PDB file of N, CA and C in Angstrom:
ATOM      1  N   SER A1086     191.131 111.839  80.273  1.00  0.00           N
ATOM      2  CA  SER A1086     190.342 110.827  80.667  1.00  0.00           C
ATOM      3  C   SER A1086     189.706 109.490  80.310  1.00  0.00           C
ATOM      4  N   LYS A1087     189.663 108.507  81.185  1.00  0.00           N
ATOM      5  CA  LYS A1087     189.613 107.067  80.724  1.00  0.00           C
ATOM      6  C   LYS A1087     188.091 106.677  80.290  1.00  0.00           C
ATOM      7  N   SER A1088     187.318 107.850  81.119  1.00  0.00           N
ATOM      8  CA  SER A1088     185.784 107.798  81.013  1.00  0.00           C
ATOM      9  C   SER A1088     185.372 108.628  79.803  1.00  0.00           C
ATOM     10  N   VAL A1089     184.962 108.073  78.763  1.00  0.00           N
ATOM     11  CA  VAL A1089     184.822 108.812  77.646  1.00  0.00           C
ATOM     12  C   VAL A1089     183.549 108.060  76.731  1.00  0.00           C
ATOM     13  N   THR A1090     182.739 108.743  76.385  1.00  0.00           N
ATOM     14  CA  THR A1090     181.337 108.425  75.857  1.00  0.00           C
ATOM     15  C   THR A1090     181.523 108.229  74.598  1.00  0.00           C
ATOM     16  N   TYR A1091     180.583 107.406  73.843  1.00  0.00           N
ATOM     17  CA  TYR A1091     180.711 106.974  72.602  1.00  0.00           C
ATOM     18  C   TYR A1091     180.718 108.041  71.746  1.00  0.00           C
ATOM     19  N   ASP A1092     179.849 109.186  71.786  1.00  0.00           N
ATOM     20  CA  ASP A1092     180.061 110.429  70.881  1.00  0.00           C
ATOM     21  C   ASP A1092     181.595 111.113  71.036  1.00  0.00           C
ATOM     22  N   LEU A1093     182.454 110.767  71.569  1.00  0.00           N
ATOM     23  CA  LEU A1093     183.542 111.289  71.609  1.00  0.00           C
ATOM     24  C   LEU A1093     184.903 110.412  70.957  1.00  0.00           C
ATOM     25  N   LYS A1094     184.375 108.942  70.605  1.00  0.00           N
ATOM     26  CA  LYS A1094     185.188 108.052  70.126  1.00  0.00           C
ATOM     27  C   LYS A1094     184.953 107.865  68.752  1.00  0.00           C
ATOM     28  N   PRO A1095     185.591 107.628  67.739  1.00  0.00           N
ATOM     29  CA  PRO A1095     185.713 107.538  66.231  1.00  0.00           C
ATOM     30  C   PRO A1095     184.512 106.300  65.823  1.00  0.00           C
ATOM     31  N   THR A1096     184.284 105.384  66.816  1.00  0.00           N
ATOM     32  CA  THR A1096     183.103 104.183  66.508  1.00  0.00           C
ATOM     33  C   THR A1096     182.458 104.166  67.926  1.00  0.00           C
ATOM     34  N   ARG A1097     181.038 103.839  67.644  1.00  0.00           N
ATOM     35  CA  ARG A1097     180.538 103.615  68.754  1.00  0.00           C
ATOM     36  C   ARG A1097     180.715 102.275  69.321  1.00  0.00           C
ATOM     37  N   GLU A1098     181.430 101.757  68.740  1.00  0.00           N
ATOM     38  CA  GLU A1098     181.702 100.089  69.055  1.00  0.00           C
ATOM     39  C   GLU A1098     182.873 100.081  70.075  1.00  0.00           C
ATOM     40  N   ASP A1099     183.810 101.330  69.889  1.00  0.00           N
ATOM     41  CA  ASP A1099     184.662 101.055  70.819  1.00  0.00           C
ATOM     42  C   ASP A1099     184.345 100.637  72.191  1.00  0.00           C
ATOM     43  N   PRO A1100     185.292  99.486  72.560  1.00  0.00           N
ATOM     44  CA  PRO A1100     185.399  98.874  73.815  1.00  0.00           C
ATOM     45  C   PRO A1100     185.671  99.754  75.037  1.00  0.00           C
ATOM     46  N   THR A1101     186.130 100.636  74.746  1.00  0.00           N
ATOM     47  CA  THR A1101     186.508 101.549  75.876  1.00  0.00           C
ATOM     48  C   THR A1101     185.683 102.459  76.134  1.00  0.00           C
ATOM     49  N   CYS A1102     184.648 102.715  75.481  1.00  0.00           N
ATOM     50  CA  CYS A1102     183.759 103.809  75.695  1.00  0.00           C
ATOM     51  C   CYS A1102     182.792 103.405  77.029  1.00  0.00           C
ATOM     52  N   VAL A1103     182.125 104.513  77.746  1.00  0.00           N
ATOM     53  CA  VAL A1103     181.150 104.534  78.398  1.00  0.00           C
ATOM     54  C   VAL A1103     179.937 104.837  78.297  1.00  0.00           C
ATOM     55  N   GLY A1104     178.835 104.653  79.126  1.00  0.00           N
ATOM     56  CA  GLY A1104     177.531 105.046  78.848  1.00  0.00           C
ATOM     57  C   GLY A1104     177.750 106.604  79.798  1.00  0.00           C
ATOM     58  N   THR A1105     176.436 106.937  79.416  1.00  0.00           N
ATOM     59  CA  THR A1105     176.311 108.513  79.868  1.00  0.00           C
ATOM     60  C   THR A1105     176.275 108.446  81.495  1.00  0.00           C
ATOM     61  N   LYS A1106     175.913 107.498  81.944  1.00  0.00           N
ATOM     62  CA  LYS A1106     175.861 107.212  83.442  1.00  0.00           C
ATOM     63  C   LYS A1106     177.094 107.037  84.079  1.00  0.00           C
ATOM     64  N   GLU A1107     177.883 106.340  83.330  1.00  0.00           N
ATOM     65  CA  GLU A1107     179.524 106.056  83.915  1.00  0.00           C
ATOM     66  C   GLU A1107     180.054 107.081  83.720  1.00  0.00           C
ATOM     67  N   MET A1108     180.166 108.055  82.567  1.00  0.00           N
ATOM     68  CA  MET A1108     180.483 109.393  82.815  1.00  0.00           C
ATOM     69  C   MET A1108     180.143 110.323  83.384  1.00  0.00           C
ATOM     70  N   THR A1109     178.738 110.469  83.876  1.00  0.00           N
ATOM     71  CA  THR A1109     178.087 111.281  84.691  1.00  0.00           C
ATOM     72  C   THR A1109     179.033 110.968  86.157  1.00  0.00           C
ATOM     73  N   ASP A1110     179.042 109.556  86.589  1.00  0.00           N
ATOM     74  CA  ASP A1110     179.456 109.523  87.688  1.00  0.00           C
ATOM     75  C   ASP A1110     180.800 109.803  87.660  1.00  0.00           C
ATOM     76  N   ALA A1111     181.843 109.523  86.548  1.00  0.00           N
ATOM     77  CA  ALA A1111     183.079 109.735  86.695  1.00  0.00           C
ATOM     78  C   ALA A1111     183.119 111.166  87.035  1.00  0.00           C
ATOM     79  N   ILE A1112     182.241 112.315  86.504  1.00  0.00           N
ATOM     80  CA  ILE A1112     182.403 113.707  86.487  1.00  0.00           C
ATOM     81  C   ILE A1112     181.932 113.831  87.952  1.00  0.00           C
ATOM     82  N   ILE A1113     181.386 113.208  88.492  1.00  0.00           N
ATOM     83  CA  ILE A1113     180.603 113.188  89.895  1.00  0.00           C
ATOM     84  C   ILE A1113     181.758 112.986  91.043  1.00  0.00           C
ATOM     85  N   LYS A1114     182.770 111.967  90.707  1.00  0.00           N
ATOM     86  CA  LYS A1114     183.892 111.396  91.397  1.00  0.00           C
ATOM     87  C   LYS A1114     185.176 112.654  91.448  1.00  0.00           C
ATOM     88  N   LYS A1115     185.004 113.188  90.199  1.00  0.00           N
ATOM     89  CA  LYS A1115     186.158 114.163  89.916  1.00  0.00           C
ATOM     90  C   LYS A1115     186.048 115.541  90.757  1.00  0.00           C
ATOM     91  N   ILE A1116     184.767 115.819  90.723  1.00  0.00           N
ATOM     92  CA  ILE A1116     184.304 116.951  91.603  1.00  0.00           C
ATOM     93  C   ILE A1116     184.362 116.505  92.722  1.00  0.00           C
ATOM     94  N   LYS A1117     184.130 115.498  93.604  1.00  0.00           N
ATOM     95  CA  LYS A1117     184.311 115.737  94.987  1.00  0.00           C
ATOM     96  C   LYS A1117     185.538 115.132  95.555  1.00  0.00           C
ATOM     97  N   ILE A1118     186.581 114.648  94.707  1.00  0.00           N
ATOM     98  CA  ILE A1118     188.008 114.697  95.267  1.00  0.00           C
ATOM     99  C   ILE A1118     188.820 116.064  95.043  1.00  0.00           C
TER     100      ILE A1118
END
């Protein structure tokens, strides 16, 4: 998955990490599809 919160990344500064709200939105989108 492309939506990964910082706690799953090796560094918090990783530019690809998203906040918990974005993570939640991504999960909700997955469930709805």
